């Protein structure tokens, strides 16, 4: 366990921090659908992080990271991240609202839609080549000369802790309404949401005497987390291919041990299942949600032997879609 | 004023009825968007009827119609409507949940998606030719031999009254939260939602000493309500053409006098404005909503001289879209 997490092993301290963060976040609603429940033979509670500020759960992680930065004696000149998606957008948004400068390193060929979103959120874009080493080096070089600090999307303790607040809110709200969750499901890509959720649920279970299980859904075409989880060491994606573009990333050395300790299972789903899941969620819940949201939902459909008659919270991770260029269900 | 409405001129009686109906309905959430507000220079409160049962506000009208039927001594054998859209789906749904049979008359060339939705809601489909007289005659003929009763989508007092419950809920919730609405906006097609909203708001204003105005948005390509409203007599659409397919219908002799008396203005919007409005609502609110939802929202964008600094409730009418065949923004 990274020393950062130790104070938060106490539920009161964790709750205090999440309560503090809630000042900067939307308390997102939890939606249900009778028709989905009857099809799945289970009770599903969808935590709608597509309604979160900046349109994704990523705002939770960056809010906690920036909260930590602002407590420092020597505040950094700015924050930087390489991201072609929601993390960059969330970081730019949170930085702007805290009067911090923000640079997002994006591949030259990233979509105009995503670049526009980062600029609209108040970030500055620095372009790099479309490969991971160019991304990393561009960030490193910039940090050396600028006094900026990197906020990693998934492998940074403060970010991981922040992401756990979605599950905490979900469990708190269900508890208030006497809904006894058996499972919480999340998608897994870089592992930040997975580790944060696992951590938060394990603290909740200890305090409340519950035994809520955490499962992740992962695309077959980017299955590094699945292989890592079952081999016990970090495995890599050679050429990740999946429609869930936010889940092509890989686990990191900080989140992996937490995932190993606090997640119960990872299920693989195909791109067809992901697209069908996205379409079903959109049609039934009337929500704009990304392909990245589907894997845990698709896993519930795929594994009735595990999920039948269960009470399942699912975190819908985000809703930032280029609708003009989106094909639903195919 | 149709005699049906007279008992409901008393706010207490109206509230009692809406409270009774709420047992059969979802209390839909009200959403806001900071970015939309700052772009419009106004405060907008979106009443999300896309989350209503069957995916549209139509459930409100049919719920009240069926509530009335069930009070009758000789209950009808079933209900029937001609509808190629949300009304048929809502009627089928409400009938099924009240153990009444339901027939929906649909043009032979109606989309498979819409037919599937009616069947899934529990309705039986009878096909007719794709023109209004074939629709009307098919319903008439069926009623003569079957003992079924027609529930009209917009020109029937009980349906109109039911539709008004969306605005009533919106005003009640805003009032509770000390939000002082200046306007309520709705789309106008057949006129049922417009008349119901106008009626409900006028009763609210009388009771609460407020002066909330009601405005409607209408597609330029199906502008019968606009012309009727300003000429003072029912005008017709010769060949209505608009992407807002639910708004191609015409006003009726029951809802028109109510609209004349209780609506403050009707604004026309182009198909381009409707599609841009739908895209903006989807991107910012993360909601699946129909083109039919946009006209009042697009009118707010179009008329800053009227809506600047105002506090506006907008009823988002529904979210039943064939996503596989939908092009956003064009």
XYZ file of C-alpha atoms in Angstrom:
660
model
C 0.000 0.000 0.000
C 1.381 3.383 -1.040
C 1.849 5.517 2.109
C -0.489 8.150 0.655
C -3.479 5.874 1.262
C -2.726 5.091 4.915
C -4.615 8.013 6.504
C -7.640 7.091 4.402
C -7.835 3.543 5.709
C -9.961 5.194 8.371
C -13.525 5.581 7.064
C -14.017 8.886 8.864
C -10.949 10.435 7.208
C -12.013 9.113 3.823
C -15.526 10.445 4.255
C -14.157 13.836 5.320
C -12.055 14.055 2.188
C -14.929 13.010 -0.077
C -17.158 15.500 1.651
C -14.557 18.212 0.993
C -14.308 17.190 -2.685
C -18.082 17.257 -3.065
C -17.882 21.052 -2.942
C -16.162 20.952 -6.337
C -18.234 18.160 -7.854
C -21.780 17.408 -8.938
C -23.587 14.838 -6.845
C -24.618 12.748 -9.821
C -28.005 11.004 -9.876
C -28.582 7.243 -9.739
C -30.975 5.966 -12.407
C -32.801 2.682 -12.812
C -34.765 0.978 -15.581
C -37.508 -1.571 -14.971
C -37.068 -3.037 -18.438
C -33.321 -3.512 -17.994
C -33.874 -5.078 -14.578
C -36.427 -7.506 -15.911
C -34.183 -8.457 -18.849
C -31.156 -8.980 -16.584
C -33.055 -10.670 -13.771
C -31.194 -8.347 -11.414
C -31.568 -4.870 -9.881
C -29.204 -2.368 -11.438
C -28.418 1.095 -10.085
C -26.582 3.333 -12.530
C -24.392 6.077 -11.087
C -24.433 8.673 -13.856
C -20.967 10.173 -14.067
C -21.809 11.350 -17.573
C -23.580 14.140 -15.653
C -20.375 14.931 -13.725
C -18.649 18.258 -14.382
C -16.716 18.015 -17.651
C -18.859 14.986 -18.535
C -16.874 12.194 -16.847
C -15.782 10.699 -13.498
C -12.267 11.989 -14.272
C -13.224 15.245 -12.578
C -13.168 13.391 -9.255
C -9.536 12.325 -9.531
C -8.250 15.679 -10.721
C -10.254 17.500 -8.050
C -8.490 15.544 -5.348
C -5.099 15.985 -7.019
C -5.581 19.742 -7.242
C -6.887 19.858 -3.677
C -3.575 18.309 -2.598
C -1.545 20.736 -4.721
C -3.278 23.738 -3.225
C -2.275 22.581 0.260
C 1.426 22.678 -0.737
C 3.616 25.508 0.492
C 5.122 26.123 -2.923
C 2.232 25.857 -5.265
C 3.200 24.645 -8.751
C 3.017 27.086 -11.656
C 0.633 24.798 -13.425
C -0.461 21.239 -14.148
C 0.160 19.092 -17.189
C -1.029 15.724 -18.469
C -0.873 13.743 -21.660
C -4.371 12.718 -22.540
C -6.432 12.513 -25.671
C -9.655 12.262 -23.765
C -11.608 12.966 -20.614
C -8.681 13.334 -18.207
C -7.228 16.284 -20.122
C -10.609 17.932 -20.343
C -11.312 17.443 -16.634
C -7.853 18.676 -15.617
C -8.203 21.805 -17.749
C -11.623 22.486 -16.257
C -10.540 21.951 -12.638
C -7.321 23.952 -13.110
C -9.188 26.893 -14.603
C -11.628 26.956 -11.702
C -8.708 27.019 -9.277
C -6.772 29.674 -11.194
C -3.979 27.282 -12.141
C -2.543 27.041 -15.642
C -3.021 23.760 -17.464
C -1.255 22.201 -20.443
C -2.574 19.078 -22.151
C -0.223 17.114 -24.375
C -2.210 15.604 -27.247
C -1.159 13.671 -30.355
C -1.135 15.815 -33.509
C -3.786 13.489 -34.989
C -6.209 13.653 -32.032
C -9.731 14.515 -33.187
C -10.757 18.148 -33.563
C -13.706 17.392 -31.291
C -11.404 16.401 -28.418
C -9.039 19.311 -28.953
C -11.973 21.712 -28.995
C -13.234 20.261 -25.711
C -9.851 20.796 -23.993
C -9.631 24.363 -25.279
C -13.229 25.065 -24.242
C -12.395 23.798 -20.747
C -9.591 26.366 -20.575
C -6.536 24.194 -21.298
C -3.562 24.921 -23.536
C -2.617 22.169 -25.992
C 0.914 21.081 -26.852
C 1.061 18.627 -29.715
C 3.236 15.521 -29.865
C 3.625 12.450 -32.050
C 1.048 9.731 -31.852
C 2.954 7.276 -29.669
C 3.314 6.790 -25.954
C 7.026 7.649 -25.713
C 6.505 10.959 -27.501
C 3.678 11.756 -25.092
C 5.749 10.897 -22.030
C 8.859 12.751 -23.234
C 6.915 15.865 -24.151
C 5.440 16.029 -20.641
C 8.813 15.336 -19.007
C 10.602 18.003 -21.026
C 7.930 20.581 -20.334
C 7.973 19.893 -16.586
C 11.769 20.295 -16.410
C 11.694 23.875 -17.655
C 8.290 25.143 -16.557
C 7.748 24.276 -12.901
C 4.533 22.505 -13.883
C 3.517 19.263 -12.173
C 2.208 16.226 -14.015
C -1.170 14.834 -12.988
C -1.332 11.275 -14.238
C -4.768 9.993 -15.337
C -4.667 6.709 -13.445
C -1.386 5.881 -11.726
C -1.193 8.607 -9.114
C -2.385 8.104 -5.519
C -4.361 11.344 -5.203
C -6.129 10.675 -8.508
C -6.980 7.089 -7.539
C -8.407 8.234 -4.217
C -10.563 10.869 -5.910
C -12.035 8.364 -8.349
C -13.223 6.251 -5.409
C -15.668 8.982 -4.426
C -18.136 7.903 -7.141
C -18.590 4.468 -5.548
C -18.674 6.029 -2.078
C -21.531 8.338 -3.080
C -23.315 5.423 -4.735
C -23.012 3.237 -1.631
C -24.021 6.086 0.694
C -27.136 6.855 -1.347
C -28.122 3.186 -1.637
C -27.578 2.699 2.090
C -29.855 5.681 2.842
C -32.565 4.133 0.687
C -32.133 0.698 2.201
C -30.803 -0.776 -1.047
C -28.376 -3.552 -0.194
C -25.788 -3.668 -2.945
C -24.134 -7.014 -3.627
C -21.785 -5.680 -6.331
C -20.279 -2.519 -7.740
C -19.153 -2.665 -11.367
C -16.732 -0.403 -13.209
C -14.928 -0.391 -16.555
C -11.169 -0.941 -16.424
C -8.604 0.806 -18.635
C -5.677 2.552 -16.948
C -6.906 1.259 -13.577
C -7.517 4.531 -11.707
C -11.273 4.132 -11.346
C -10.889 0.415 -10.626
C -8.310 0.935 -7.855
C -10.196 3.892 -6.372
C -13.469 1.965 -6.371
C -11.839 -1.137 -4.920
C -10.214 0.915 -2.177
C -13.409 2.809 -1.314
C -15.551 -0.338 -1.260
C -13.095 -2.179 0.955
C -13.154 0.652 3.515
C -16.959 0.746 3.288
C -17.220 -2.997 3.833
C -14.984 -2.853 6.902
C -17.004 -0.040 8.460
C -20.482 -1.254 7.578
C -19.990 -5.000 7.996
C -21.042 -5.519 4.369
C -19.390 -7.677 1.721
C -19.984 -5.729 -1.473
C -17.919 -7.176 -4.310
C -16.208 -5.096 -6.964
C -15.980 -6.349 -10.532
C -14.574 -4.756 -13.652
C -15.540 -5.156 -17.294
C -12.741 -4.953 -19.870
C -12.702 -5.054 -23.680
C -11.327 -8.299 -25.157
C -9.155 -6.240 -27.494
C -7.305 -4.433 -24.659
C -7.231 -7.131 -22.011
C -4.028 -6.279 -20.131
C -5.850 -5.867 -16.813
C -7.539 -9.254 -17.137
C -4.248 -10.976 -17.914
C -2.377 -9.047 -15.211
C -5.035 -9.775 -12.606
C -4.932 -13.510 -13.220
C -1.145 -13.839 -13.790
C -0.228 -11.681 -10.794
C 2.131 -9.352 -12.690
C 1.606 -6.379 -14.987
C 1.038 -7.549 -18.551
C 0.992 -5.276 -21.584
C -1.203 -4.673 -24.626
C 0.745 -5.104 -27.830
C -1.705 -3.497 -30.211
C -4.891 -2.683 -28.298
C -7.974 -2.586 -30.512
C -11.391 -1.773 -29.123
C -14.294 0.609 -29.746
C -13.964 1.612 -26.082
C -11.248 4.147 -26.875
C -10.774 5.215 -23.254
C -9.902 1.678 -22.197
C -6.893 1.080 -24.439
C -4.555 2.267 -21.672
C -2.597 0.031 -19.299
C -2.421 -0.590 -15.563
C 0.299 1.093 -13.518
C 2.556 0.071 -10.640
C 0.578 2.057 -8.059
C -2.958 1.008 -8.966
C -2.213 -2.630 -9.783
C -1.459 -3.800 -6.208
C -4.650 -2.070 -4.994
C -6.639 -3.746 -7.760
C -5.150 -7.122 -6.867
C -6.158 -6.672 -3.263
C -9.628 -5.132 -3.612
C -11.214 -6.276 -6.888
C -13.045 -9.603 -7.004
C -13.172 -10.335 -10.733
C -12.521 -8.951 -14.197
C -14.778 -10.031 -17.062
C -13.957 -9.650 -20.746
C -16.547 -8.417 -23.230
C -16.352 -8.173 -27.008
C -16.721 -4.992 -29.035
C -20.095 -6.237 -30.271
C -21.257 -6.653 -26.683
C -19.903 -3.205 -25.792
C -21.789 -1.541 -28.664
C -24.996 -3.424 -27.904
C -24.648 -2.430 -24.254
C -24.131 1.223 -25.129
C -27.180 1.218 -27.397
C -29.347 -0.457 -24.774
C -28.272 1.993 -22.070
C -28.938 4.937 -24.399
C -32.341 3.648 -25.507
C -33.595 2.632 -22.086
C -32.003 5.223 -19.807
C -32.171 8.027 -22.437
C -28.559 8.902 -21.698
C -25.655 9.917 -23.886
C -22.906 7.590 -22.676
C -19.568 6.551 -24.083
C -18.647 3.054 -25.266
C -16.312 3.075 -22.237
C -19.364 2.825 -19.961
C -20.628 -0.507 -21.272
C -18.164 -3.197 -20.155
C -19.489 -3.761 -16.605
C -23.083 -3.566 -17.869
C -22.358 -5.973 -20.731
C -20.707 -8.312 -18.224
C -23.936 -8.436 -16.183
C -25.838 -9.471 -19.329
C -23.192 -12.014 -20.213
C -22.926 -13.709 -16.829
C -26.445 -14.417 -15.532
C -25.058 -17.304 -13.491
C -23.150 -14.740 -11.420
C -25.482 -11.748 -11.439
C -28.997 -13.218 -11.364
C -31.056 -11.801 -8.488
C -28.185 -9.558 -7.438
C -28.304 -5.857 -6.559
C -25.656 -4.155 -8.636
C -24.346 -0.615 -8.720
C -22.735 0.328 -12.031
C -20.673 3.440 -12.548
C -21.394 4.987 -15.948
C -18.045 6.599 -16.526
C -18.746 9.427 -18.971
C -20.714 10.922 -21.820
C -18.323 12.851 -24.037
C -19.142 11.698 -27.532
C -18.640 13.317 -30.904
C -22.291 12.772 -31.780
C -21.919 13.988 -35.349
C -19.490 11.150 -36.004
C -21.008 8.453 -33.833
C -22.616 5.243 -35.097
C -24.839 3.669 -32.472
C -24.874 -0.087 -32.158
C -22.377 -0.858 -34.923
C -64.081 26.488 -22.078
C -65.112 22.835 -22.453
C -67.252 21.859 -19.423
C -64.741 19.100 -18.583
C -62.247 21.702 -17.399
C -64.583 23.602 -15.084
C -63.978 21.556 -11.904
C -60.237 21.982 -12.448
C -60.381 25.784 -12.482
C -59.980 25.319 -8.734
C -56.279 24.822 -7.940
C -57.023 22.365 -5.136
C -59.027 20.092 -7.449
C -56.344 20.280 -10.120
C -53.628 19.485 -7.609
C -55.648 16.557 -6.275
C -55.969 15.126 -9.752
C -52.280 15.561 -10.535
C -51.411 14.012 -7.231
C -53.608 11.020 -8.114
C -51.939 10.709 -11.540
C -48.479 10.854 -10.005
C -49.067 7.324 -8.721
C -48.892 6.113 -12.328
C -46.095 8.403 -13.480
C -42.417 9.075 -12.900
C -41.632 12.342 -11.195
C -39.090 13.389 -13.793
C -35.953 15.303 -12.802
C -35.178 18.921 -13.670
C -31.684 19.442 -15.099
C -29.603 22.550 -15.645
C -26.395 23.391 -17.495
C -24.079 26.235 -16.530
C -22.652 26.400 -20.035
C -26.081 26.659 -21.659
C -27.102 29.326 -19.152
C -24.032 31.383 -19.815
C -24.476 31.084 -23.584
C -28.156 32.065 -23.400
C -27.715 34.769 -20.779
C -30.672 33.208 -18.985
C -31.416 30.508 -16.402
C -32.939 27.422 -17.960
C -34.607 24.566 -16.083
C -35.212 21.484 -18.194
C -38.070 19.199 -17.169
C -36.929 15.843 -18.512
C -39.984 14.043 -19.864
C -37.661 11.845 -21.910
C -37.300 10.022 -18.559
C -41.096 9.654 -18.278
C -42.601 6.151 -18.533
C -42.686 5.112 -22.200
C -40.094 7.840 -22.886
C -42.374 10.860 -23.418
C -44.814 13.277 -21.740
C -47.620 11.519 -23.645
C -47.912 9.128 -20.710
C -49.396 11.971 -18.676
C -52.322 12.547 -21.027
C -53.177 8.897 -21.485
C -52.892 8.256 -17.748
C -55.560 10.857 -17.068
C -57.741 9.575 -19.923
C -57.559 6.023 -18.604
C -58.166 7.221 -15.045
C -61.424 8.758 -16.313
C -62.386 5.603 -18.192
C -61.896 3.436 -15.143
C -64.349 5.596 -13.209
C -67.089 4.864 -15.769
C -69.871 2.437 -14.893
C -69.575 0.580 -18.181
C -65.892 0.274 -18.748
C -64.922 0.162 -22.432
C -63.588 -3.095 -23.885
C -60.451 -1.343 -24.920
C -58.817 1.840 -26.164
C -57.694 2.792 -29.642
C -55.719 5.615 -31.216
C -54.136 6.399 -34.529
C -50.560 7.355 -33.897
C -47.256 6.677 -35.502
C -45.324 7.813 -32.475
C -45.214 8.386 -28.754
C -48.958 8.599 -28.105
C -49.587 5.074 -29.360
C -46.668 3.744 -27.356
C -47.820 5.509 -24.183
C -51.425 4.395 -24.618
C -50.372 0.782 -25.128
C -48.190 0.945 -22.025
C -50.843 2.557 -19.808
C -53.592 0.246 -21.086
C -51.512 -2.858 -20.399
C -50.801 -1.729 -16.850
C -54.532 -1.224 -16.290
C -55.529 -4.520 -17.898
C -57.283 -2.844 -20.816
C -56.807 -3.912 -24.423
C -55.205 -1.405 -26.755
C -55.163 -1.094 -30.537
C -52.898 1.369 -32.326
C -53.682 2.260 -35.922
C -50.430 2.887 -37.794
C -49.653 3.562 -41.447
C -48.371 0.504 -43.304
C -45.122 2.423 -43.984
C -44.455 3.457 -40.358
C -40.912 2.577 -39.305
C -40.163 -0.870 -37.904
C -38.634 0.850 -34.886
C -41.923 2.537 -34.001
C -43.995 -0.575 -34.606
C -41.643 -2.581 -32.424
C -42.009 -0.013 -29.638
C -45.826 -0.237 -29.712
C -45.718 -4.034 -29.667
C -43.161 -4.026 -26.851
C -45.464 -1.743 -24.850
C -48.227 -4.334 -25.211
C -50.329 -2.792 -28.015
C -51.911 -4.482 -31.018
C -51.278 -2.812 -34.382
C -53.848 -2.387 -37.152
C -52.363 -1.052 -40.357
C -53.890 1.613 -42.559
C -52.912 3.720 -45.554
C -50.505 6.565 -45.041
C -52.985 9.442 -45.024
C -55.053 11.106 -42.355
C -58.478 10.062 -43.677
C -57.464 6.400 -43.765
C -56.252 6.706 -40.180
C -59.464 8.355 -39.004
C -61.736 5.953 -40.860
C -59.893 2.888 -39.609
C -60.322 4.033 -36.013
C -63.993 4.944 -36.558
C -64.835 1.615 -38.177
C -63.067 -0.353 -35.442
C -64.855 1.552 -32.657
C -68.294 0.905 -34.214
C -67.952 -2.865 -34.001
C -65.627 -3.387 -31.044
C -66.837 -1.300 -28.109
C -63.398 0.314 -27.940
C -63.057 4.029 -27.144
C -60.749 6.369 -29.020
C -58.190 8.303 -27.026
C -57.108 11.241 -29.151
C -53.458 12.363 -28.783
C -54.169 16.076 -28.423
C -57.771 17.153 -28.901
C -59.451 15.460 -25.963
C -60.102 17.235 -22.647
C -58.839 14.476 -20.361
C -55.637 14.152 -22.392
C -55.037 17.915 -22.406
C -55.514 18.089 -18.641
C -53.062 15.235 -18.088
C -50.356 16.885 -20.193
C -50.553 19.963 -17.948
C -49.155 17.934 -15.052
C -45.594 18.272 -16.405
C -45.651 22.066 -16.051
C -47.404 21.772 -12.688
C -44.648 19.514 -11.343
C -42.022 21.863 -12.785
C -43.594 24.923 -11.151
C -44.104 23.123 -7.835
C -40.480 22.006 -7.714
C -39.149 25.439 -8.706
C -41.377 27.088 -6.117
C -40.031 24.737 -3.407
C -36.492 25.722 -4.346
C -37.274 29.409 -4.488
C -36.727 29.580 -8.252
C -39.001 32.253 -9.669
C -39.905 31.208 -13.197
C -40.710 33.972 -15.663
C -41.571 31.596 -18.548
C -42.485 28.028 -19.345
C -41.701 26.835 -22.879
C -43.131 23.874 -24.782
C -43.067 22.588 -28.351
C -46.350 22.811 -30.250
C -47.676 20.214 -32.690
C -51.199 18.883 -32.151
C -51.649 21.322 -29.272
C -52.319 18.949 -26.368
C -49.179 19.778 -24.393
C -49.531 23.470 -25.239
C -53.154 23.688 -24.090
C -52.507 21.579 -20.973
C -49.483 23.674 -20.040
C -51.323 26.930 -20.712
C -54.248 25.790 -18.589
C -52.064 24.578 -15.707
C -49.929 27.733 -15.680
C -52.989 30.007 -15.697
C -54.424 28.206 -12.662
C -51.007 28.384 -10.957
C -50.704 32.114 -11.653
C -54.159 32.781 -10.203
C -53.407 30.878 -7.025
C -49.846 32.015 -6.457
C -50.134 35.611 -7.625
C -47.417 34.972 -10.212
C -47.376 35.973 -13.867
C -45.475 33.134 -15.506
C -45.764 33.342 -19.288
C -46.163 30.344 -21.560
C -44.530 30.295 -24.982
C -44.387 27.625 -27.640
C -41.745 26.844 -30.251
C -42.957 25.563 -33.624
C -41.134 24.368 -36.751
C -41.334 26.792 -39.691
C -42.268 23.880 -41.942
C -45.416 22.984 -39.945
C -46.509 26.394 -38.742
C -50.288 25.945 -38.491
C -50.346 26.829 -34.782
C -48.400 30.043 -35.369
C -50.735 31.125 -38.164
C -53.843 30.061 -36.246
C -52.717 31.842 -33.097
C -52.169 35.133 -34.888
C -55.149 34.924 -37.288
C -57.612 33.834 -34.608
C -58.969 30.809 -36.497
C -57.670 27.291 -37.086
C -55.341 27.240 -40.088
C -54.047 24.098 -41.764
C -50.724 22.686 -42.951
C -50.837 21.838 -46.631
C -47.708 19.751 -46.820
C -45.912 19.908 -43.463
C -42.169 19.335 -43.728
C -39.940 19.346 -40.669
C -37.353 17.147 -38.985
C -39.492 17.409 -35.833
C -41.707 14.543 -36.939
C -43.966 14.698 -33.891
C -44.907 18.309 -34.647
C -46.381 17.840 -38.125
C -49.878 17.461 -36.615
C -52.517 20.203 -36.389
C -54.428 22.007 -33.661
C -57.931 20.881 -32.776
C -61.193 22.610 -31.895
C -60.901 21.787 -28.176
C -57.288 22.777 -27.542
C -57.214 25.865 -29.796
C -59.485 28.081 -27.644
C -57.462 27.148 -24.558
C -54.237 27.968 -26.379
C -55.659 31.320 -27.524
C -56.564 32.178 -23.959
C -53.519 30.918 -22.050
C -50.442 31.019 -24.316
C -48.493 34.256 -24.640
C -46.515 33.710 -27.826
C -45.526 31.197 -30.471
C -42.075 31.453 -32.077
C -41.034 29.779 -35.300
C -37.702 28.008 -35.645
C -36.069 26.493 -38.717
C -35.060 22.857 -39.112
C -31.411 23.912 -38.901
C -32.094 25.613 -35.569
C -34.009 22.558 -34.350
C -31.140 20.205 -35.206
C -28.529 22.501 -33.674
C -30.696 22.764 -30.563
C -31.058 19.001 -30.276
C -27.304 18.519 -30.636
C -26.535 21.166 -28.038
C -29.012 19.670 -25.550
C -27.563 16.204 -26.120
C -23.940 17.337 -25.799
C -24.420 19.546 -22.770
C -27.142 17.742 -20.828
C -25.986 14.243 -21.924
C -29.554 13.344 -22.778
C -31.114 11.414 -25.611
C -33.893 13.738 -26.747
C -36.015 13.956 -29.859
C -35.926 16.762 -32.417
C -39.426 17.537 -31.103
C -37.842 18.809 -27.869
C -35.806 21.605 -29.439
C -38.247 24.292 -30.642
C -38.769 26.130 -27.309
C -35.050 25.849 -26.524
C -34.071 27.068 -29.989
C -36.517 29.967 -29.557
C -34.677 31.057 -26.388
C -31.414 31.128 -28.353
C -33.071 32.985 -31.215
C -34.769 35.694 -29.163
C -32.283 37.101 -26.637
C -34.209 40.381 -26.641
C -37.105 38.493 -25.026
C -35.338 35.896 -22.916
C -32.183 37.606 -21.649
C -31.906 37.434 -17.852
C -35.117 35.430 -17.636
C -35.776 32.269 -15.626
C -37.226 29.736 -18.018
C -38.650 26.268 -17.531
C -38.539 24.120 -20.671
C -40.362 20.849 -21.041
C -38.227 18.319 -22.921
C -41.013 16.313 -24.472
C -39.478 12.896 -25.168
C -36.518 10.711 -26.004
C -37.692 7.947 -28.302
C -35.182 7.920 -31.121
C -34.144 5.216 -33.552
C -30.490 5.768 -32.675
C -29.190 3.387 -35.327
C -30.734 5.624 -37.981
C -30.215 9.021 -36.399
C -27.913 11.742 -37.708
C -27.110 14.301 -35.055
C -26.917 17.921 -36.061
C -27.676 17.466 -39.761
